[in-house]
mmCIF file with all atom_site columns, C-alpha atoms in Angstrom:
data_model
loop_
_atom_site.group_PDB
_atom_site.id
_atom_site.type_symbol
_atom_site.label_atom_id
_atom_site.label_alt_id
_atom_site.label_comp_id
_atom_site.label_asym_id
_atom_site.label_entity_id
_atom_site.label_seq_id
_atom_site.pdbx_PDB_ins_code
_atom_site.Cartn_x
_atom_site.Cartn_y
_atom_site.Cartn_z
_atom_site.occupancy
_atom_site.B_iso_or_equiv
_atom_site.pdbx_formal_charge
_atom_site.auth_seq_id
_atom_site.auth_comp_id
_atom_site.auth_asym_id
_atom_site.auth_atom_id
_atom_site.pdbx_PDB_model_num
ATOM 1   C CA . GLU A 1 1   ? 0.403  0.106   -0.469  1.00 0.00 ? 1   GLU A CA 1
ATOM 2   C CA . ALA A 1 2   ? 3.175  2.391   0.536   1.00 0.00 ? 2   ALA A CA 1
ATOM 3   C CA . LEU A 1 3   ? 4.925  1.360   -2.366  1.00 0.00 ? 3   LEU A CA 1
ATOM 4   C CA . GLU A 1 4   ? 1.732  1.349   -5.545  1.00 0.00 ? 4   GLU A CA 1
ATOM 5   C CA . PRO A 1 5   ? 1.195  5.296   -5.552  1.00 0.00 ? 5   PRO A CA 1
ATOM 6   C CA . LEU A 1 6   ? 5.067  5.244   -5.752  1.00 0.00 ? 6   LEU A CA 1
ATOM 7   C CA . LEU A 1 7   ? 6.810  5.935   -9.374  1.00 0.00 ? 7   LEU A CA 1
ATOM 8   C CA . GLY A 1 8   ? 10.013 5.289   -10.561 1.00 0.00 ? 8   GLY A CA 1
ATOM 9   C CA . ASP A 1 9   ? 12.986 5.735   -8.250  1.00 0.00 ? 9   ASP A CA 1
ATOM 10  C CA . GLY A 1 10  ? 9.962  6.295   -5.648  1.00 0.00 ? 10  GLY A CA 1
ATOM 11  C CA . ARG A 1 11  ? 9.857  2.041   -6.032  1.00 0.00 ? 11  ARG A CA 1
ATOM 12  C CA . ILE A 1 12  ? 14.071 1.432   -5.686  1.00 0.00 ? 12  ILE A CA 1
ATOM 13  C CA . VAL A 1 13  ? 14.732 0.035   -2.083  1.00 0.00 ? 13  VAL A CA 1
ATOM 14  C CA . ALA A 1 14  ? 17.572 -1.217  -0.558  1.00 0.00 ? 14  ALA A CA 1
ATOM 15  C CA . MET A 1 15  ? 18.332 -4.786  1.195   1.00 0.00 ? 15  MET A CA 1
ATOM 16  C CA . HIS A 1 16  ? 21.037 -6.205  2.909   1.00 0.00 ? 16  HIS A CA 1
ATOM 17  C CA . ASP A 1 17  ? 22.193 -9.909  1.629   1.00 0.00 ? 17  ASP A CA 1
ATOM 18  C CA . LEU A 1 18  ? 24.080 -12.923 4.350   1.00 0.00 ? 18  LEU A CA 1
ATOM 19  C CA . ASN A 1 19  ? 27.147 -10.932 4.047   1.00 0.00 ? 19  ASN A CA 1
ATOM 20  C CA . ASN A 1 20  ? 25.239 -7.730  5.091   1.00 0.00 ? 20  ASN A CA 1
ATOM 21  C CA . VAL A 1 21  ? 25.993 -5.870  2.190   1.00 0.00 ? 21  VAL A CA 1
ATOM 22  C CA . ALA A 1 22  ? 23.796 -3.586  0.842   1.00 0.00 ? 22  ALA A CA 1
ATOM 23  C CA . ARG A 1 23  ? 22.131 -4.381  -2.461  1.00 0.00 ? 23  ARG A CA 1
ATOM 24  C CA . ALA A 1 24  ? 19.197 -2.346  -4.651  1.00 0.00 ? 24  ALA A CA 1
ATOM 25  C CA . PHE A 1 25  ? 16.044 -3.746  -5.603  1.00 0.00 ? 25  PHE A CA 1
ATOM 26  C CA . SER A 1 26  ? 13.455 -2.764  -8.050  1.00 0.00 ? 26  SER A CA 1
ATOM 27  C CA . VAL A 1 27  ? 9.733  -3.005  -7.034  1.00 0.00 ? 27  VAL A CA 1
ATOM 28  C CA . SER A 1 28  ? 7.157  -4.201  -9.168  1.00 0.00 ? 28  SER A CA 1
ATOM 29  C CA . ILE A 1 29  ? 3.441  -4.325  -8.155  1.00 0.00 ? 29  ILE A CA 1
ATOM 30  C CA . GLY A 1 30  ? 0.841  -6.201  -9.654  1.00 0.00 ? 30  GLY A CA 1
ATOM 31  C CA . LYS A 1 31  ? -2.888 -6.287  -7.626  1.00 0.00 ? 31  LYS A CA 1
ATOM 32  C CA . ILE A 1 32  ? -4.733 -9.608  -8.177  1.00 0.00 ? 32  ILE A CA 1
ATOM 33  C CA . ASP A 1 33  ? -8.077 -8.480  -6.773  1.00 0.00 ? 33  ASP A CA 1
ATOM 34  C CA . GLU A 1 34  ? -9.335 -5.796  -3.951  1.00 0.00 ? 34  GLU A CA 1
ATOM 35  C CA . ASN A 1 35  ? -6.852 -7.685  -1.033  1.00 0.00 ? 35  ASN A CA 1
ATOM 36  C CA . ASP A 1 36  ? -3.867 -10.033 -2.828  1.00 0.00 ? 36  ASP A CA 1
ATOM 37  C CA . TYR A 1 37  ? -1.043 -8.586  -4.807  1.00 0.00 ? 37  TYR A CA 1
ATOM 38  C CA . ILE A 1 38  ? 2.267  -10.037 -6.257  1.00 0.00 ? 38  ILE A CA 1
ATOM 39  C CA . VAL A 1 39  ? 4.936  -8.257  -5.981  1.00 0.00 ? 39  VAL A CA 1
ATOM 40  C CA . SER A 1 40  ? 8.387  -8.692  -7.300  1.00 0.00 ? 40  SER A CA 1
ATOM 41  C CA . PHE A 1 41  ? 12.241 -7.672  -6.683  1.00 0.00 ? 41  PHE A CA 1
ATOM 42  C CA . THR A 1 42  ? 14.531 -7.700  -9.748  1.00 0.00 ? 42  THR A CA 1
ATOM 43  C CA . ASP A 1 43  ? 18.070 -6.718  -8.427  1.00 0.00 ? 43  ASP A CA 1
ATOM 44  C CA . ILE A 1 44  ? 19.436 -3.464  -10.091 1.00 0.00 ? 44  ILE A CA 1
ATOM 45  C CA . SER A 1 45  ? 22.889 -3.348  -7.731  1.00 0.00 ? 45  SER A CA 1
ATOM 46  C CA . ALA A 1 46  ? 25.105 -3.393  -10.725 1.00 0.00 ? 46  ALA A CA 1
ATOM 47  C CA . THR A 1 47  ? 23.253 -0.579  -12.707 1.00 0.00 ? 47  THR A CA 1
ATOM 48  C CA . MET A 1 48  ? 23.214 1.508   -9.280  1.00 0.00 ? 48  MET A CA 1
ATOM 49  C CA . THR A 1 49  ? 26.241 1.622   -9.050  1.00 0.00 ? 49  THR A CA 1
ATOM 50  C CA . GLU A 1 50  ? 27.138 2.345   -12.725 1.00 0.00 ? 50  GLU A CA 1
ATOM 51  C CA . LYS A 1 51  ? 25.090 5.328   -12.411 1.00 0.00 ? 51  LYS A CA 1
ATOM 52  C CA . MET A 1 52  ? 26.341 6.459   -9.215  1.00 0.00 ? 52  MET A CA 1
ATOM 53  C CA . ASP A 1 53  ? 30.002 6.223   -11.026 1.00 0.00 ? 53  ASP A CA 1
ATOM 54  C CA . LEU A 1 54  ? 29.188 7.911   -13.567 1.00 0.00 ? 54  LEU A CA 1
ATOM 55  C CA . SER A 1 55  ? 26.933 10.484  -11.649 1.00 0.00 ? 55  SER A CA 1
ATOM 56  C CA . ASN A 1 56  ? 30.476 11.053  -9.524  1.00 0.00 ? 56  ASN A CA 1
ATOM 57  C CA . LYS A 1 57  ? 32.850 11.617  -12.406 1.00 0.00 ? 57  LYS A CA 1
ATOM 58  C CA . VAL A 1 58  ? 30.132 14.288  -13.794 1.00 0.00 ? 58  VAL A CA 1
ATOM 59  C CA . THR A 1 59  ? 29.880 16.304  -10.593 1.00 0.00 ? 59  THR A CA 1
ATOM 60  C CA . HIS A 1 60  ? 34.206 15.918  -9.092  1.00 0.00 ? 60  HIS A CA 1
ATOM 61  C CA . ASP A 1 61  ? 37.047 16.988  -10.097 1.00 0.00 ? 61  ASP A CA 1
ATOM 62  C CA . LYS A 1 62  ? 39.103 14.509  -11.720 1.00 0.00 ? 62  LYS A CA 1
ATOM 63  C CA . LEU A 1 63  ? 42.426 14.508  -9.863  1.00 0.00 ? 63  LEU A CA 1
ATOM 64  C CA . THR A 1 64  ? 40.892 16.013  -6.699  1.00 0.00 ? 64  THR A CA 1
ATOM 65  C CA . GLY A 1 65  ? 38.045 14.378  -6.038  1.00 0.00 ? 65  GLY A CA 1
ATOM 66  C CA . ALA A 1 66  ? 36.404 17.883  -4.858  1.00 0.00 ? 66  ALA A CA 1
ATOM 67  C CA . LEU A 1 67  ? 33.149 18.920  -6.297  1.00 0.00 ? 67  LEU A CA 1
ATOM 68  C CA . ASN A 1 68  ? 33.833 21.100  -10.128 1.00 0.00 ? 68  ASN A CA 1
ATOM 69  C CA . ARG A 1 69  ? 32.550 24.335  -11.848 1.00 0.00 ? 69  ARG A CA 1
ATOM 70  C CA . GLU A 1 70  ? 29.281 21.669  -13.400 1.00 0.00 ? 70  GLU A CA 1
ATOM 71  C CA . PHE A 1 71  ? 28.736 20.764  -9.432  1.00 0.00 ? 71  PHE A CA 1
ATOM 72  C CA . PHE A 1 72  ? 28.421 24.600  -8.777  1.00 0.00 ? 72  PHE A CA 1
ATOM 73  C CA . GLU A 1 73  ? 26.019 25.718  -11.312 1.00 0.00 ? 73  GLU A CA 1
ATOM 74  C CA . ASN A 1 74  ? 23.597 23.142  -11.220 1.00 0.00 ? 74  ASN A CA 1
ATOM 75  C CA . ASN A 1 75  ? 22.957 22.579  -8.212  1.00 0.00 ? 75  ASN A CA 1
ATOM 76  C CA . LEU A 1 76  ? 23.442 26.525  -6.542  1.00 0.00 ? 76  LEU A CA 1
ATOM 77  C CA . ARG A 1 77  ? 19.801 27.195  -6.834  1.00 0.00 ? 77  ARG A CA 1
ATOM 78  C CA . ASP A 1 78  ? 19.009 24.024  -4.687  1.00 0.00 ? 78  ASP A CA 1
ATOM 79  C CA . ILE A 1 79  ? 21.812 24.835  -2.576  1.00 0.00 ? 79  ILE A CA 1
ATOM 80  C CA . VAL A 1 80  ? 20.366 28.946  -1.692  1.00 0.00 ? 80  VAL A CA 1
ATOM 81  C CA . ASN A 1 81  ? 16.725 27.305  -1.663  1.00 0.00 ? 81  ASN A CA 1
ATOM 82  C CA . ASN A 1 82  ? 17.618 24.449  1.280   1.00 0.00 ? 82  ASN A CA 1
ATOM 83  C CA . LEU A 1 83  ? 19.115 26.957  3.419   1.00 0.00 ? 83  LEU A CA 1
ATOM 84  C CA . GLU A 1 84  ? 17.482 27.654  6.676   1.00 0.00 ? 84  GLU A CA 1
ATOM 85  C CA . SER A 1 85  ? 15.795 30.804  6.781   1.00 0.00 ? 85  SER A CA 1
ATOM 86  C CA . SER A 1 86  ? 17.735 32.392  9.372   1.00 0.00 ? 86  SER A CA 1
ATOM 87  C CA . HIS A 1 87  ? 20.489 31.651  7.369   1.00 0.00 ? 87  HIS A CA 1
ATOM 88  C CA . SER A 1 88  ? 23.222 32.908  4.390   1.00 0.00 ? 88  SER A CA 1
ATOM 89  C CA . LEU A 1 89  ? 25.099 31.347  2.305   1.00 0.00 ? 89  LEU A CA 1
ATOM 90  C CA . GLY A 1 90  ? 28.913 32.311  2.195   1.00 0.00 ? 90  GLY A CA 1
ATOM 91  C CA . LEU A 1 91  ? 30.860 31.809  -0.401  1.00 0.00 ? 91  LEU A CA 1
ATOM 92  C CA . ALA A 1 92  ? 34.893 32.109  0.072   1.00 0.00 ? 92  ALA A CA 1
ATOM 93  C CA . ILE A 1 93  ? 37.871 31.601  -2.556  1.00 0.00 ? 93  ILE A CA 1
ATOM 94  C CA . LEU A 1 94  ? 40.524 29.584  -1.711  1.00 0.00 ? 94  LEU A CA 1
ATOM 95  C CA . ASP A 1 95  ? 43.834 30.536  -3.579  1.00 0.00 ? 95  ASP A CA 1
ATOM 96  C CA . ILE A 1 96  ? 47.210 28.369  -2.060  1.00 0.00 ? 96  ILE A CA 1
ATOM 97  C CA . ASP A 1 97  ? 49.678 30.773  -1.428  1.00 0.00 ? 97  ASP A CA 1
ATOM 98  C CA . PHE A 1 98  ? 52.558 30.703  -3.979  1.00 0.00 ? 98  PHE A CA 1
ATOM 99  C CA . PHE A 1 99  ? 51.654 27.772  -5.282  1.00 0.00 ? 99  PHE A CA 1
ATOM 100 C CA . LYS A 1 100 ? 53.493 28.250  -8.374  1.00 0.00 ? 100 LYS A CA 1
ATOM 101 C CA . LYS A 1 101 ? 56.947 28.316  -6.746  1.00 0.00 ? 101 LYS A CA 1
ATOM 102 C CA . VAL A 1 102 ? 55.658 24.549  -5.425  1.00 0.00 ? 102 VAL A CA 1
ATOM 103 C CA . ASN A 1 103 ? 55.254 23.656  -8.624  1.00 0.00 ? 103 ASN A CA 1
ATOM 104 C CA . ASP A 1 104 ? 58.809 25.134  -9.789  1.00 0.00 ? 104 ASP A CA 1
ATOM 105 C CA . ASP A 1 105 ? 60.622 23.739  -7.167  1.00 0.00 ? 105 ASP A CA 1
ATOM 106 C CA . TYR A 1 106 ? 58.750 20.122  -6.326  1.00 0.00 ? 106 TYR A CA 1
ATOM 107 C CA . GLY A 1 107 ? 57.591 19.267  -9.474  1.00 0.00 ? 107 GLY A CA 1
ATOM 108 C CA . HIS A 1 108 ? 53.896 19.195  -10.935 1.00 0.00 ? 108 HIS A CA 1
ATOM 109 C CA . LEU A 1 109 ? 53.569 15.742  -9.476  1.00 0.00 ? 109 LEU A CA 1
ATOM 110 C CA . ALA A 1 110 ? 54.099 16.658  -6.343  1.00 0.00 ? 110 ALA A CA 1
ATOM 111 C CA . GLY A 1 111 ? 51.712 19.680  -6.631  1.00 0.00 ? 111 GLY A CA 1
ATOM 112 C CA . ASP A 1 112 ? 49.108 17.560  -7.645  1.00 0.00 ? 112 ASP A CA 1
ATOM 113 C CA . VAL A 1 113 ? 49.542 15.829  -4.158  1.00 0.00 ? 113 VAL A CA 1
ATOM 114 C CA . VAL A 1 114 ? 49.084 19.477  -2.032  1.00 0.00 ? 114 VAL A CA 1
ATOM 115 C CA . LEU A 1 115 ? 46.243 19.514  -4.399  1.00 0.00 ? 115 LEU A CA 1
ATOM 116 C CA . LYS A 1 116 ? 44.993 16.459  -3.270  1.00 0.00 ? 116 LYS A CA 1
ATOM 117 C CA . GLU A 1 117 ? 45.820 16.070  0.432   1.00 0.00 ? 117 GLU A CA 1
ATOM 118 C CA . LEU A 1 118 ? 44.389 19.899  0.680   1.00 0.00 ? 118 LEU A CA 1
ATOM 119 C CA . THR A 1 119 ? 40.568 18.430  -0.662  1.00 0.00 ? 119 THR A CA 1
ATOM 120 C CA . LYS A 1 120 ? 41.239 15.802  2.030   1.00 0.00 ? 120 LYS A CA 1
ATOM 121 C CA . LEU A 1 121 ? 41.922 18.264  4.734   1.00 0.00 ? 121 LEU A CA 1
ATOM 122 C CA . VAL A 1 122 ? 39.589 20.625  4.005   1.00 0.00 ? 122 VAL A CA 1
ATOM 123 C CA . THR A 1 123 ? 36.684 18.186  3.746   1.00 0.00 ? 123 THR A CA 1
ATOM 124 C CA . LEU A 1 124 ? 37.610 16.208  7.245   1.00 0.00 ? 124 LEU A CA 1
ATOM 125 C CA . SER A 1 125 ? 37.452 20.236  7.972   1.00 0.00 ? 125 SER A CA 1
ATOM 126 C CA . ILE A 1 126 ? 34.256 21.458  7.133   1.00 0.00 ? 126 ILE A CA 1
ATOM 127 C CA . ARG A 1 127 ? 30.479 20.296  7.902   1.00 0.00 ? 127 ARG A CA 1
ATOM 128 C CA . LYS A 1 128 ? 28.719 17.797  5.802   1.00 0.00 ? 128 LYS A CA 1
ATOM 129 C CA . LYS A 1 129 ? 26.224 20.558  4.952   1.00 0.00 ? 129 LYS A CA 1
ATOM 130 C CA . ASP A 1 130 ? 28.903 22.839  3.027   1.00 0.00 ? 130 ASP A CA 1
ATOM 131 C CA . PHE A 1 131 ? 30.347 22.203  -0.148  1.00 0.00 ? 131 PHE A CA 1
ATOM 132 C CA . PHE A 1 132 ? 34.118 22.245  -1.322  1.00 0.00 ? 132 PHE A CA 1
ATOM 133 C CA . ILE A 1 133 ? 34.819 23.114  -5.649  1.00 0.00 ? 133 ILE A CA 1
ATOM 134 C CA . ARG A 1 134 ? 37.366 22.709  -7.074  1.00 0.00 ? 134 ARG A CA 1
ATOM 135 C CA . TRP A 1 135 ? 37.372 26.037  -9.020  1.00 0.00 ? 135 TRP A CA 1
ATOM 136 C CA . GLY A 1 136 ? 40.275 25.694  -11.259 1.00 0.00 ? 136 GLY A CA 1
ATOM 137 C CA . GLY A 1 137 ? 44.562 25.545  -10.816 1.00 0.00 ? 137 GLY A CA 1
ATOM 138 C CA . GLU A 1 138 ? 44.956 26.359  -7.421  1.00 0.00 ? 138 GLU A CA 1
ATOM 139 C CA . GLU A 1 139 ? 41.589 28.263  -6.830  1.00 0.00 ? 139 GLU A CA 1
ATOM 140 C CA . PHE A 1 140 ? 38.671 26.548  -4.791  1.00 0.00 ? 140 PHE A CA 1
ATOM 141 C CA . ILE A 1 141 ? 35.622 27.786  -3.332  1.00 0.00 ? 141 ILE A CA 1
ATOM 142 C CA . LEU A 1 142 ? 33.875 27.001  -0.576  1.00 0.00 ? 142 LEU A CA 1
ATOM 143 C CA . LEU A 1 143 ? 30.229 27.218  0.310   1.00 0.00 ? 143 LEU A CA 1
ATOM 144 C CA . ILE A 1 144 ? 29.371 27.523  3.715   1.00 0.00 ? 144 ILE A CA 1
ATOM 145 C CA . GLU A 1 145 ? 25.826 28.232  5.113   1.00 0.00 ? 145 GLU A CA 1
ATOM 146 C CA . SER A 1 146 ? 26.315 30.807  7.925   1.00 0.00 ? 146 SER A CA 1
ATOM 147 C CA . GLU A 1 147 ? 23.950 32.673  10.404  1.00 0.00 ? 147 GLU A CA 1
ATOM 148 C CA . SER A 1 148 ? 26.540 35.846  9.871   1.00 0.00 ? 148 SER A CA 1
ATOM 149 C CA . ILE A 1 149 ? 29.583 37.047  9.000   1.00 0.00 ? 149 ILE A CA 1
ATOM 150 C CA . LEU A 1 150 ? 31.004 36.217  12.240  1.00 0.00 ? 150 LEU A CA 1
ATOM 151 C CA . SER A 1 151 ? 30.142 32.740  11.456  1.00 0.00 ? 151 SER A CA 1
ATOM 152 C CA . LEU A 1 152 ? 31.767 32.572  8.046   1.00 0.00 ? 152 LEU A CA 1
ATOM 153 C CA . LYS A 1 153 ? 34.925 34.365  9.639   1.00 0.00 ? 153 LYS A CA 1
ATOM 154 C CA . ARG A 1 154 ? 35.024 31.689  12.300  1.00 0.00 ? 154 ARG A CA 1
ATOM 155 C CA . ALA A 1 155 ? 34.817 29.158  9.914   1.00 0.00 ? 155 ALA A CA 1
ATOM 156 C CA . LEU A 1 156 ? 36.988 29.625  7.550   1.00 0.00 ? 156 LEU A CA 1
ATOM 157 C CA . GLU A 1 157 ? 39.835 30.640  10.024  1.00 0.00 ? 157 GLU A CA 1
ATOM 158 C CA . HIS A 1 158 ? 39.141 27.150  11.584  1.00 0.00 ? 158 HIS A CA 1
ATOM 159 C CA . VAL A 1 159 ? 39.741 25.999  7.667   1.00 0.00 ? 159 VAL A CA 1
ATOM 160 C CA . ARG A 1 160 ? 43.350 28.723  6.910   1.00 0.00 ? 160 ARG A CA 1
ATOM 161 C CA . GLN A 1 161 ? 44.507 27.178  10.233  1.00 0.00 ? 161 GLN A CA 1
ATOM 162 C CA . ARG A 1 162 ? 44.123 23.974  9.836   1.00 0.00 ? 162 ARG A CA 1
ATOM 163 C CA . ILE A 1 163 ? 46.104 23.942  6.529   1.00 0.00 ? 163 ILE A CA 1
ATOM 164 C CA . GLU A 1 164 ? 48.721 26.288  8.442   1.00 0.00 ? 164 GLU A CA 1
ATOM 165 C CA . ARG A 1 165 ? 49.790 23.591  11.305  1.00 0.00 ? 165 ARG A CA 1
ATOM 166 C CA . ASN A 1 166 ? 49.107 20.621  8.279   1.00 0.00 ? 166 ASN A CA 1
ATOM 167 C CA . PHE A 1 167 ? 52.463 18.903  7.586   1.00 0.00 ? 167 PHE A CA 1
ATOM 168 C CA . PHE A 1 168 ? 52.130 18.237  3.460   1.00 0.00 ? 168 PHE A CA 1
ATOM 169 C CA . SER A 1 169 ? 54.244 14.993  2.529   1.00 0.00 ? 169 SER A CA 1
ATOM 170 C CA . GLU A 1 170 ? 55.413 16.578  -0.564  1.00 0.00 ? 170 GLU A CA 1
ATOM 171 C CA . VAL A 1 171 ? 56.556 19.515  0.357   1.00 0.00 ? 171 VAL A CA 1
ATOM 172 C CA . GLY A 1 172 ? 55.672 20.306  4.376   1.00 0.00 ? 172 GLY A CA 1
ATOM 173 C CA . THR A 1 173 ? 54.062 23.419  4.869   1.00 0.00 ? 173 THR A CA 1
ATOM 174 C CA . ILE A 1 174 ? 51.650 25.854  2.748   1.00 0.00 ? 174 ILE A CA 1
ATOM 175 C CA . THR A 1 175 ? 49.138 28.767  3.674   1.00 0.00 ? 175 THR A CA 1
ATOM 176 C CA . CYS A 1 176 ? 46.358 29.652  1.646   1.00 0.00 ? 176 CYS A CA 1
ATOM 177 C CA . SER A 1 177 ? 44.870 33.512  1.140   1.00 0.00 ? 177 SER A CA 1
ATOM 178 C CA . PHE A 1 178 ? 40.507 33.380  1.388   1.00 0.00 ? 178 PHE A CA 1
ATOM 179 C CA . GLY A 1 179 ? 38.181 36.229  0.114   1.00 0.00 ? 179 GLY A CA 1
ATOM 180 C CA . ALA A 1 180 ? 34.727 35.498  1.384   1.00 0.00 ? 180 ALA A CA 1
ATOM 181 C CA . THR A 1 181 ? 31.528 37.342  1.457   1.00 0.00 ? 181 THR A CA 1
ATOM 182 C CA . LEU A 1 182 ? 27.611 36.601  2.203   1.00 0.00 ? 182 LEU A CA 1
ATOM 183 C CA . HIS A 1 183 ? 25.495 35.820  -0.899  1.00 0.00 ? 183 HIS A CA 1
ATOM 184 C CA . ILE A 1 184 ? 22.145 38.511  -1.283  1.00 0.00 ? 184 ILE A CA 1
ATOM 185 C CA . VAL A 1 185 ? 19.078 36.887  -1.780  1.00 0.00 ? 185 VAL A CA 1
ATOM 186 C CA . GLY A 1 186 ? 18.032 37.517  -5.057  1.00 0.00 ? 186 GLY A CA 1
ATOM 187 C CA . GLU A 1 187 ? 21.465 38.234  -6.052  1.00 0.00 ? 187 GLU A CA 1
ATOM 188 C CA . ASP A 1 188 ? 22.903 37.415  -9.310  1.00 0.00 ? 188 ASP A CA 1
ATOM 189 C CA . MET A 1 189 ? 25.825 35.138  -8.010  1.00 0.00 ? 189 MET A CA 1
ATOM 190 C CA . ASP A 1 190 ? 28.074 36.585  -10.068 1.00 0.00 ? 190 ASP A CA 1
ATOM 191 C CA . ALA A 1 191 ? 27.754 39.773  -8.244  1.00 0.00 ? 191 ALA A CA 1
ATOM 192 C CA . THR A 1 192 ? 28.638 37.453  -5.107  1.00 0.00 ? 192 THR A CA 1
ATOM 193 C CA . LEU A 1 193 ? 31.772 35.837  -6.849  1.00 0.00 ? 193 LEU A CA 1
ATOM 194 C CA . GLN A 1 194 ? 32.762 39.212  -7.695  1.00 0.00 ? 194 GLN A CA 1
ATOM 195 C CA . ARG A 1 195 ? 32.901 40.391  -3.932  1.00 0.00 ? 195 ARG A CA 1
ATOM 196 C CA . ALA A 1 196 ? 34.972 37.212  -3.100  1.00 0.00 ? 196 ALA A CA 1
ATOM 197 C CA . ASP A 1 197 ? 37.219 38.071  -5.580  1.00 0.00 ? 197 ASP A CA 1
ATOM 198 C CA . LYS A 1 198 ? 38.001 41.846  -3.957  1.00 0.00 ? 198 LYS A CA 1
ATOM 199 C CA . ALA A 1 199 ? 38.062 40.396  -0.477  1.00 0.00 ? 199 ALA A CA 1
ATOM 200 C CA . LEU A 1 200 ? 41.071 37.921  -1.929  1.00 0.00 ? 200 LEU A CA 1
ATOM 201 C CA . TYR A 1 201 ? 42.475 40.105  -3.795  1.00 0.00 ? 201 TYR A CA 1
ATOM 202 C CA . ILE A 1 202 ? 42.888 41.882  -0.444  1.00 0.00 ? 202 ILE A CA 1
ATOM 203 C CA . ALA A 1 203 ? 44.510 39.239  1.538   1.00 0.00 ? 203 ALA A CA 1
ATOM 204 C CA . LYS A 1 204 ? 46.853 38.306  -1.092  1.00 0.00 ? 204 LYS A CA 1
ATOM 205 C CA . GLU A 1 205 ? 47.715 42.439  -0.912  1.00 0.00 ? 205 GLU A CA 1
ATOM 206 C CA . ASN A 1 206 ? 48.059 42.570  2.622   1.00 0.00 ? 206 ASN A CA 1
ATOM 207 C CA . GLY A 1 207 ? 50.260 39.596  3.220   1.00 0.00 ? 207 GLY A CA 1
ATOM 208 C CA . ARG A 1 208 ? 48.899 36.172  2.327   1.00 0.00 ? 208 ARG A CA 1
ATOM 209 C CA . ASN A 1 209 ? 47.417 33.219  4.940   1.00 0.00 ? 209 ASN A CA 1
ATOM 210 C CA . GLN A 1 210 ? 44.112 35.414  6.309   1.00 0.00 ? 210 GLN A CA 1
ATOM 211 C CA . VAL A 1 211 ? 41.012 35.582  5.759   1.00 0.00 ? 211 VAL A CA 1
ATOM 212 C CA . GLN A 1 212 ? 39.259 38.991  4.185   1.00 0.00 ? 212 GLN A CA 1
ATOM 213 C CA . ILE A 1 213 ? 35.470 39.742  3.846   1.00 0.00 ? 213 ILE A CA 1
ATOM 214 C CA . GLU A 1 214 ? 33.531 42.073  1.594   1.00 0.00 ? 214 GLU A CA 1
ATOM 215 C CA . GLN A 1 215 ? 30.015 43.066  2.904   1.00 0.00 ? 215 GLN A CA 1
#
């Protein structure tokens, strides 16, 4: 009775096999008479795995595993709409300080390792409802649900300090500069990005390894 009104993906369920491995099944329902049904389960685990792998490739950066621009563009509206009513979307551009020197001194393969390790570190330093996106090269974007400018700065300072204190396997220590702002309801996201970029410029001009916020 619960499944009968559902269509498509609504009729996909998960069950654990004898080895406690979750498998996906598509449920088909046929009504025989008023009180009797035939319910059949088709194992679609392989298909679902392929679908998830493809989705992951489309929305994640190949090198680092961070989310990518396509994810940002396709999901931004939903992210904004799903914010708690009293919260705003904080947007920060994160740039690795002197990353060209990393590549020049240690090589591009070492630079790639830094990008991967940074992605892992930042992902562990933010909440599950926040988003870490590779924007291009050594630039990343953080989308953080925030109550205020103060809470946004506090969250970014936490990330900045985690990076500053971390030992990266190929190069030792690195630092990052952050430019951030709060998205204004109804504002074009390009305007939000421009404010964050302006704040990042100020952070770099003021000596790097800091958080600057443009209101």
